[in-house]
Tab-separated table of C-alpha atoms in Angstrom:
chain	number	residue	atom	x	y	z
A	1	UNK	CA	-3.976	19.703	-3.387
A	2	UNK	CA	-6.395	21.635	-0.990
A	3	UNK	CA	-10.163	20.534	-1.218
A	4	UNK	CA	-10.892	24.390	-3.032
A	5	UNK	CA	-8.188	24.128	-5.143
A	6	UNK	CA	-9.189	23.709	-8.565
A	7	UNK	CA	-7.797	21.636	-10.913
A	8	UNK	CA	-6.273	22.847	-14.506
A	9	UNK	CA	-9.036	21.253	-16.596
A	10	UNK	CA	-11.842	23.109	-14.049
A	11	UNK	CA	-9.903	26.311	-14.821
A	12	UNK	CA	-9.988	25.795	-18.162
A	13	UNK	CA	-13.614	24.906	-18.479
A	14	UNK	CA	-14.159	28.017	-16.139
A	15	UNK	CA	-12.544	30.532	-18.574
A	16	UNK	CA	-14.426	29.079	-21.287
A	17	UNK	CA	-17.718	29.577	-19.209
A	18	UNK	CA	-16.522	33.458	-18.718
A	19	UNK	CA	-15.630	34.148	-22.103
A	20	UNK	CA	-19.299	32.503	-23.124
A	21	UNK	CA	-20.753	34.756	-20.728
A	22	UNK	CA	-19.019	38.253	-21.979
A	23	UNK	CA	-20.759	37.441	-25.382
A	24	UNK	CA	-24.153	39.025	-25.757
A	25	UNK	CA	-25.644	38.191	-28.887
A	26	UNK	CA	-26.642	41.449	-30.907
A	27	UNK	CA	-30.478	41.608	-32.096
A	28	UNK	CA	-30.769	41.566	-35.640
A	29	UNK	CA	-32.283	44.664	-37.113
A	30	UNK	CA	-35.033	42.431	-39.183
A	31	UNK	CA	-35.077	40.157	-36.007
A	32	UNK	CA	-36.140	43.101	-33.600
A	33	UNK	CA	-38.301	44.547	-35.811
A	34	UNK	CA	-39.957	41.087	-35.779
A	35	UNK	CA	-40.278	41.212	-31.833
A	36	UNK	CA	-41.107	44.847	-31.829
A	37	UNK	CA	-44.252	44.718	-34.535
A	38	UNK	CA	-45.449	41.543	-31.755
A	39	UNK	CA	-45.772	43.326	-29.028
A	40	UNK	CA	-47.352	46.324	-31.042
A	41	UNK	CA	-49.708	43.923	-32.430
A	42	UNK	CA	-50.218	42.340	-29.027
A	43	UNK	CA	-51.356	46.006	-27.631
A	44	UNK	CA	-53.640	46.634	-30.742
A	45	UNK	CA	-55.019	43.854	-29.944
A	46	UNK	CA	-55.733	44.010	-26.029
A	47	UNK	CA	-56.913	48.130	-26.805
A	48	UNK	CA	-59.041	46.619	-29.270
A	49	UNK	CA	-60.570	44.159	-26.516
A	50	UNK	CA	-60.856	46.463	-24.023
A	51	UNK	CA	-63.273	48.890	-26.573
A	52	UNK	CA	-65.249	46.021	-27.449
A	53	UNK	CA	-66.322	45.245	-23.856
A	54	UNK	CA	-66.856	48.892	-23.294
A	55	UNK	CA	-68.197	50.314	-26.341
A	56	UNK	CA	-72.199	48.856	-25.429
A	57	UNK	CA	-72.342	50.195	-21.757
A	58	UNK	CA	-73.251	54.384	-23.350
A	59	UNK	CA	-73.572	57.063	-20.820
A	60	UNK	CA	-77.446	56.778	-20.733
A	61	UNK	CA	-77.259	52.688	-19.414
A	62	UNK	CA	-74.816	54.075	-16.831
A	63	UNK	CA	-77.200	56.217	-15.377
A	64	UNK	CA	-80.380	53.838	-15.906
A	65	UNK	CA	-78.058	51.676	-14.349
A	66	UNK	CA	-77.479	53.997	-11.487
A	67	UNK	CA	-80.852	54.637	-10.766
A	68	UNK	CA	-81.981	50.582	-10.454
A	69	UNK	CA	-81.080	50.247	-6.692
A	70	UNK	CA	-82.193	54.028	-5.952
A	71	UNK	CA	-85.803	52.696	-7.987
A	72	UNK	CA	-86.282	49.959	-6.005
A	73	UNK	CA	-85.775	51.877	-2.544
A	74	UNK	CA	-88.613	54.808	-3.500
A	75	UNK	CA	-91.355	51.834	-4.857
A	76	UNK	CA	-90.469	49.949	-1.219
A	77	UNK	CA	-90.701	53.394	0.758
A	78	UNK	CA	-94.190	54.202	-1.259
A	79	UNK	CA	-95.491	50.734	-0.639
A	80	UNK	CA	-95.026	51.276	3.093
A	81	UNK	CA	-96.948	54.824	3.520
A	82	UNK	CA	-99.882	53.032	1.186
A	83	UNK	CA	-100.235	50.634	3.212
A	84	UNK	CA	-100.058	52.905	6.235
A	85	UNK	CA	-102.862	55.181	5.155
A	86	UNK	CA	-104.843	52.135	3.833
A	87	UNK	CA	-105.325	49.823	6.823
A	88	UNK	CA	-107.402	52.073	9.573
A	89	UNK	CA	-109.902	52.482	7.183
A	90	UNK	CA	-110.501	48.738	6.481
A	91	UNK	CA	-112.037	48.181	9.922
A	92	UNK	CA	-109.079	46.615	11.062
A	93	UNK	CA	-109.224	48.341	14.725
A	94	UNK	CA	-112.852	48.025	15.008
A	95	UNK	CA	-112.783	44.757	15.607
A	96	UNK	CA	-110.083	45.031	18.559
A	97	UNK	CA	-112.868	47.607	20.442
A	98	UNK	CA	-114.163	45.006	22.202
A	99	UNK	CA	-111.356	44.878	24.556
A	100	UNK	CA	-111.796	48.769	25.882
A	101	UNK	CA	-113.178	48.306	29.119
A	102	UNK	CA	-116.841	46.618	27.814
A	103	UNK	CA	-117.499	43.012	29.170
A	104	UNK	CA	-117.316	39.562	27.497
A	105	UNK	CA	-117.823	36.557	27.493
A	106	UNK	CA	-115.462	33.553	26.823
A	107	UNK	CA	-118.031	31.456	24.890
A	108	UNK	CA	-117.497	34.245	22.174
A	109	UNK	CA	-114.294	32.844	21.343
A	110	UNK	CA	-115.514	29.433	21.087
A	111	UNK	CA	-117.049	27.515	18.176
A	112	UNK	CA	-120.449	27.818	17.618
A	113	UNK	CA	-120.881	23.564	17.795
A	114	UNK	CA	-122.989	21.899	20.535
A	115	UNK	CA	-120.757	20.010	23.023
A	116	UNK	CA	-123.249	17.168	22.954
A	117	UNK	CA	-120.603	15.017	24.349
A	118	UNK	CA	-120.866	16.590	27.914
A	119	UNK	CA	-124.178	17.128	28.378
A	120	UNK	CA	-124.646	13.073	27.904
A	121	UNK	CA	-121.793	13.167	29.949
A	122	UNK	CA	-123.621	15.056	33.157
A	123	UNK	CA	-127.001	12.873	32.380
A	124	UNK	CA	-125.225	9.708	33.331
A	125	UNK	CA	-123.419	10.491	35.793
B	1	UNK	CA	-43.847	52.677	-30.457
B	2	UNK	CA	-41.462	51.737	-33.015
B	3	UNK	CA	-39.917	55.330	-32.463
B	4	UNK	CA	-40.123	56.030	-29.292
B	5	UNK	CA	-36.926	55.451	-27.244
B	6	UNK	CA	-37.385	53.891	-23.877
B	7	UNK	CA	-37.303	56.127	-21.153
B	8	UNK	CA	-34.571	56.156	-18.475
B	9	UNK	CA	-37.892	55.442	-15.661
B	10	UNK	CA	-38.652	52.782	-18.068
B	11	UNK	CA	-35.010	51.420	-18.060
B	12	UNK	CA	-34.918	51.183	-14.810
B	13	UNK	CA	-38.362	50.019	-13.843
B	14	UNK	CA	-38.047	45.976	-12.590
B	15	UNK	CA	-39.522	43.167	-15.044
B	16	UNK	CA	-42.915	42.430	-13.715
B	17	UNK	CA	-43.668	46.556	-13.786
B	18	UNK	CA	-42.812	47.015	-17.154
B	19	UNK	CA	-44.872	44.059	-17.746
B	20	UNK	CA	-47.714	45.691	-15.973
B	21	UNK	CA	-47.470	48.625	-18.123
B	22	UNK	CA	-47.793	46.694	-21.314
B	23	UNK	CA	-50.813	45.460	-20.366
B	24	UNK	CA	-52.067	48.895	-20.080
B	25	UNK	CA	-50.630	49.625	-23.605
B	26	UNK	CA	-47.107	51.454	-23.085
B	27	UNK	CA	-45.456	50.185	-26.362
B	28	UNK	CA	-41.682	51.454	-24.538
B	29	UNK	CA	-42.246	49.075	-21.858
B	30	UNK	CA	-42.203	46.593	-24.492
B	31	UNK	CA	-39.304	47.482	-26.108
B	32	UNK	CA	-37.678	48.093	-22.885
B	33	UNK	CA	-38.438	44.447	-21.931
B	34	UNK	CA	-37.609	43.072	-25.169
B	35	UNK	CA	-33.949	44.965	-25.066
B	36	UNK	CA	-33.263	43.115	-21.647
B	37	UNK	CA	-34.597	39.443	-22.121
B	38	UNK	CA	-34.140	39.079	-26.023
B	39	UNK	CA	-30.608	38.969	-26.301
B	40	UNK	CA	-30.132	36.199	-23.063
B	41	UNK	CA	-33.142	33.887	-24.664
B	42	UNK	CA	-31.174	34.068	-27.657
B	43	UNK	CA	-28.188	33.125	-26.447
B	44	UNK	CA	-29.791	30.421	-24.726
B	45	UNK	CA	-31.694	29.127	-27.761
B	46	UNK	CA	-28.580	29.663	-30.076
B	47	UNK	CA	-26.432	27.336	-27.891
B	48	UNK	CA	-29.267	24.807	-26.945
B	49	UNK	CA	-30.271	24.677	-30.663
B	50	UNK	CA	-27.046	25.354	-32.564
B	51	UNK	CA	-29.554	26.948	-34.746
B	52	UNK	CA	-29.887	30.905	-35.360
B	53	UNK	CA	-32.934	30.958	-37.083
B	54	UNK	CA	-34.723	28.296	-34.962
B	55	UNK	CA	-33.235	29.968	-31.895
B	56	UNK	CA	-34.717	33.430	-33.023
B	57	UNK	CA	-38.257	31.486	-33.538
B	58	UNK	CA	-38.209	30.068	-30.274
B	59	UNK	CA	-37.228	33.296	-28.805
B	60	UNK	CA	-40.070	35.171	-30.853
B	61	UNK	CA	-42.702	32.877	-29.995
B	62	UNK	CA	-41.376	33.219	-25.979
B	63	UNK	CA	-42.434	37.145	-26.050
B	64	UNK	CA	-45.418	37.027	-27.859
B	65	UNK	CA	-46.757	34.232	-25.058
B	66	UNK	CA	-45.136	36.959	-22.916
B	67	UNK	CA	-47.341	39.815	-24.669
B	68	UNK	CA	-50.344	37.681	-24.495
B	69	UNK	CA	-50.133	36.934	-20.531
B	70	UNK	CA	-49.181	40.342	-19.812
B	71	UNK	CA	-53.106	41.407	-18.598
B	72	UNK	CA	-53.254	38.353	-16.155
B	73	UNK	CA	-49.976	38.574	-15.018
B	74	UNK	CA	-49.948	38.308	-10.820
B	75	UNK	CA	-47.619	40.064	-9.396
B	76	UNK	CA	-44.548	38.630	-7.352
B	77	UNK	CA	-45.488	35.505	-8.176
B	78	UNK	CA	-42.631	35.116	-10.293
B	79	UNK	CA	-40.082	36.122	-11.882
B	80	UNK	CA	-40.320	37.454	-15.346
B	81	UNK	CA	-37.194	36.256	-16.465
B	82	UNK	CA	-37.701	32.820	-15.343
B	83	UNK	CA	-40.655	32.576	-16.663
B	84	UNK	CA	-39.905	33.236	-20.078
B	85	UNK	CA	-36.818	30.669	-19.726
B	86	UNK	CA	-39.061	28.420	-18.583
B	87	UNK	CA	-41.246	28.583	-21.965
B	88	UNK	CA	-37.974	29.311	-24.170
B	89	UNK	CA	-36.543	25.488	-22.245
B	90	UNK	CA	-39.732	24.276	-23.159
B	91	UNK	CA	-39.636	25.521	-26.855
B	92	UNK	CA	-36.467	24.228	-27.381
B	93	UNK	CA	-36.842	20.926	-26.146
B	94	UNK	CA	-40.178	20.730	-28.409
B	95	UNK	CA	-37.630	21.727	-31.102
B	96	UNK	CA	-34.818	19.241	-30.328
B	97	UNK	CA	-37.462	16.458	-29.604
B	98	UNK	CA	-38.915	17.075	-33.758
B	99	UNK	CA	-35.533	16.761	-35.038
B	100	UNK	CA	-35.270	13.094	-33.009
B	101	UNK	CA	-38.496	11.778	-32.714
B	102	UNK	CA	-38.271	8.541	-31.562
B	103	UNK	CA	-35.522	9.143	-29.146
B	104	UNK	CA	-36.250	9.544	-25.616
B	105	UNK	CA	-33.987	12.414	-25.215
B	106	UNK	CA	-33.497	12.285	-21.415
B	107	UNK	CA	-32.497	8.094	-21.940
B	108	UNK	CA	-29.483	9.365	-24.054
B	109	UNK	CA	-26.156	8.237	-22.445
B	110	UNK	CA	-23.204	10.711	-21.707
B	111	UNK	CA	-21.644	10.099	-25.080
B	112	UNK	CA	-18.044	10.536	-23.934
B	113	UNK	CA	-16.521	9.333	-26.542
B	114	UNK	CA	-18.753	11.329	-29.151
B	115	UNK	CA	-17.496	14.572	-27.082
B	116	UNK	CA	-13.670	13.509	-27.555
B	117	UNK	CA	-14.048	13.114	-31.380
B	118	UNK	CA	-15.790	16.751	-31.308
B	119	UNK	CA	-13.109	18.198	-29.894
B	120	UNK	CA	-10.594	16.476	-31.543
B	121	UNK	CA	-12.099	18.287	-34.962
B	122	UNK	CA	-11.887	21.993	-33.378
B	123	UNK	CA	-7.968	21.925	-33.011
B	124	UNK	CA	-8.041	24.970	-34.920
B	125	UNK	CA	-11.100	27.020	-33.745
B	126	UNK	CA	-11.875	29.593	-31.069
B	127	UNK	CA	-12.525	28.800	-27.746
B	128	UNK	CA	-15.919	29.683	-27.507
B	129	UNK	CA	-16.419	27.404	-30.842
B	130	UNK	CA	-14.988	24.536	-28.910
B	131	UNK	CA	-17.021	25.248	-25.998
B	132	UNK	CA	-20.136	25.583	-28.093
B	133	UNK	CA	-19.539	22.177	-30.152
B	134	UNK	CA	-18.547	20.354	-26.793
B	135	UNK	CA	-21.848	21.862	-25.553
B	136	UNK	CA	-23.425	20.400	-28.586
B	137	UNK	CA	-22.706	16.746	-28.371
B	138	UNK	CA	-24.206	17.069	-24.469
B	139	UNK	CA	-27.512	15.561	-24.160
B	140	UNK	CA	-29.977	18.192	-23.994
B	141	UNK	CA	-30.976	18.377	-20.968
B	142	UNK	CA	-27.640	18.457	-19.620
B	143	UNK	CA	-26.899	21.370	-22.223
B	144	UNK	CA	-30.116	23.004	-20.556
B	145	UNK	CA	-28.714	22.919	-17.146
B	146	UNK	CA	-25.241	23.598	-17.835
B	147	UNK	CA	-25.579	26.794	-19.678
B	148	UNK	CA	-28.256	28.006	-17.836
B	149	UNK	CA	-26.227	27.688	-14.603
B	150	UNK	CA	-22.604	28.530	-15.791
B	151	UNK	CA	-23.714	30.913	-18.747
B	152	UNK	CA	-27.018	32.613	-17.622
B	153	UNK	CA	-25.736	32.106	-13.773
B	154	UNK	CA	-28.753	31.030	-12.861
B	155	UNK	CA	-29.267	29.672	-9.581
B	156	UNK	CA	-29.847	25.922	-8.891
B	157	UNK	CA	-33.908	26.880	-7.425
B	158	UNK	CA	-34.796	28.763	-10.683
B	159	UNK	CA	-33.348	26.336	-12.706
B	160	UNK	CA	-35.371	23.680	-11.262
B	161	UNK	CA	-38.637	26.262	-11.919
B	162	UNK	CA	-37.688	26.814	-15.475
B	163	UNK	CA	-37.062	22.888	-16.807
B	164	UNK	CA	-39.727	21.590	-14.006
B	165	UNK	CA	-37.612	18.706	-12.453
B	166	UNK	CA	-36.011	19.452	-8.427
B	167	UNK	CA	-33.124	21.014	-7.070
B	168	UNK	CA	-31.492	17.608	-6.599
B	169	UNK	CA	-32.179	16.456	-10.672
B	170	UNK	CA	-30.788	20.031	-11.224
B	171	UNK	CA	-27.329	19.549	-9.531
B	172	UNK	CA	-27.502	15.896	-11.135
B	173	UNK	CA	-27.733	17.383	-14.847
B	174	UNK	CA	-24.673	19.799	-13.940
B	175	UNK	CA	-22.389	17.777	-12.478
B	176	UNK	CA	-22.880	15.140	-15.463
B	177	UNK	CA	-22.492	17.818	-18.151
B	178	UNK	CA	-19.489	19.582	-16.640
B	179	UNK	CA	-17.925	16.318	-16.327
B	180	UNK	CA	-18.593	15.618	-19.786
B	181	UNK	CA	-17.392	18.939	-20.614
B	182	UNK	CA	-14.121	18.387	-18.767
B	183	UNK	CA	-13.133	14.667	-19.911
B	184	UNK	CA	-13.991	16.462	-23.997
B	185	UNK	CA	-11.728	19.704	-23.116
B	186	UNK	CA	-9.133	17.406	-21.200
B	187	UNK	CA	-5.868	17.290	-23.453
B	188	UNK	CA	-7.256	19.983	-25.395
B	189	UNK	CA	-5.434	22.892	-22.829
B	190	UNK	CA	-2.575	23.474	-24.902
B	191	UNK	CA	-4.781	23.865	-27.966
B	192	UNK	CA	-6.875	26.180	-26.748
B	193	UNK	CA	-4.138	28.373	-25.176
B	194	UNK	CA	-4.661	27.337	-21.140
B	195	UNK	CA	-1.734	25.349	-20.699
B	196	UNK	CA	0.143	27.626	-18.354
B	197	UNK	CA	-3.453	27.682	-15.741
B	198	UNK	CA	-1.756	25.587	-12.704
C-alpha cells in the first residue's frame, strides 16, 4: 500500500466525518427567538448607555464649554495691554535717566558702609 | 428587529463588520450574525454535550457574551468565529466538568474498550448515531479537537486559539481521538454499510 493510500477503516471514519458535516442543525423557532430577544436586549441596553452619558452635557455646557479656552486667551491678552499702559507711569524709566549722557560716579553703586578696613590698612603701611 | 429581514449587504458583510454594526445598534446585523454562527455552535455543543438543551444554553450564553463585547471589539484582531468557539469550548467544558466533578477530565485514559462496547450497542442505528455515540465515549477534550477539526474543519492554529493549549497538543488530541474512533468503528464496516470502501 502507497504511503497516501488510505486504509478502509480511515475511509470509513472519513464518510462518517462528511455525512456529520452535511448536517446543519435547524434553529428552533422558541430557540431563536431566545437568541434574537438577547441581542435586542443587548442594543436596548448599550442605546440606553450611550443616552445616559450624553443626556447631562445640554447645548448651553457645549458652548460654555467652547468658550473656556477662547476665555482664558482674551483675560491673558487684557492682562498684557494693562500692564503695558501701567508701567511708564510708575517711574520705572526715570530711574534709568541717569545713563543719557550725564556723568557718574561709581561710588553710587556702592554701599553706603565705611570701608574702615582699608583706611587702617593705608595707616600701617 | 424581530421583523426585519437581513439585508443582502448585511448577508454578505464579513463577521467582525456586522459585529461593528451591532455595536452601533443595527438589530439585522444581529440576526444576520446569529443565522451564521448559531447553527455551527450548536452543532458543536450538541455533539460535545450530547445534550440539546444544555447545548442550546451554552450556545445562548456564547452570543450574549458576544452582544456584550460587541462595543470594544478591536478589529482584525480576531476572528469572530473563533472567538465565540473559543467561549462555546470553554462553556462546555465548564458543563462536562459539573457533571464529573472530581474527575480530572484531561487524566481520563483512551477508554478503548468502553468505545468497542458503544459500538457494539448501535448495530442497528444510523451512521451519524454511531459516529455521535463513538464521539461520546471520547474524552472530552479529544471530542473537542476531533470535531472541531474534522466537523467544523477547523484548522490546527485556530484550534489551538479556541481550547488554549499549542499546535503540537492540538495534533496530539486528534490523532488520539481518531484512533480511538477507528479501533470503535473497526469491524463495524459491514454494519454501517462501508464494506465495499477498498
Amino acid at each position: 500500500m502507497k504511503m497516501t493510500d488510505k486504509s478502509p477503516n480511515d475511509t470509513a471514519l472519513e464518510a462518517l466525518f462528511e455525512s456529520a458535516r452535511a448536517e446543519t442543525p435547524e434553529l428552533a423557532p422558541d430557540f431563536l427567538a431566545r437568541l434574537v430577544g438577547d441581542a435586542d436586549a443587548a442594543i436596548a441596553a448599550q442605546n440606553t448607555a450611550s443616552a445616559v452619558i450624553l443626556a447631562p452635557v445640554s447645548l448651553w455646557s457645549r458652548i460654555v464649554a467652547a468658550f473656556v479656552p477662547v476665555s482664558g486667551l482674551a483675560a491673558a491678552t487684557l492682562a498684557g495691554v494693562w500692564i503695558g499702559f501701567q508701567v511708564p507711569s510708575s517711574g520705572f524709566t526715570d530711574r534709568l535717566a541717569f545713563s543719557d549722557g550725564a556723568d557718574f560716579d561709581v561710588s553710587a553703586f556702592l554701599p553706603a558702609v565705611a570701608l574702615s578696613g582699608f583706611s587702617e590698612l593705608e595707616t600701617d603701611g | 428587529m424581530q421583523n426585519a429581514p437581513p439585508n443582502t449587504n448585511s448577508e454578505s458583510a464579513p463577521d467582525s463588520a456586522l459585529l461593528a454594526a451591532v455595536a452601533n445598534g443595527d438589530g439585522t446585523a444581529a440576526r444576520v450574525l446569529i443565522d451564521r454562527l448559531a447553527p455551527r455552535l450548536l452543532s458543536h455543543a450538541t455533539r460535545v454535550l450530547s445534550d440539546r438543551a444544555e447545548a442550546e444554553d451554552v450556545v445562548q450564553e456564547t452570543l450574549v457574551r458576544l452582544w456584550k463585547i460587541a462595543p470594544e471589539w478591536r478589529q482584525g484582531e480576531a476572528k469572530v468565529s473563533t472567538w465565540c468557539f473559543r467561549v462555546l469550548v470553554n462553556l462546555c467544558t465548564d458543563k462536562l466538568r459539573a457533571r464529573k466533578p472530581h474527575v480530572d477530565i484531561d487524566a481520563i485514559a483512551e477508554p478503548a474498550a468502553d468505545l468497542q462496547s458503544v459500538v457494539e450497542q448501535m448495530k442497528d442505528v444510523a451512521r451519524r448515531g454511531a459516529l455521535d455515540a463513538a464521539l461520546g465515549a471520547l474524552p472530552d477534550r479529544q471530542r473537542q479537537a476531533v470535531v472541531l477539526r474534522h466537523i467544523e474543519e477547523r484548522s490546527n492554529p485556530e484550534i489551538a486559539e479556541i481550547m488554549d493549549i499549542g499546535v503540537e497538543a492540538v495534533e496530539s488530541l486528534v490523532a488520539r481521538g481518531k484512533r480511538a474512533l477507528g479501533s470503535a468503528l473497526r469491524g463495524k464496516r459491514a454494519e454501517l454499510g462501508y464494506e465495499d470502501d477498498r
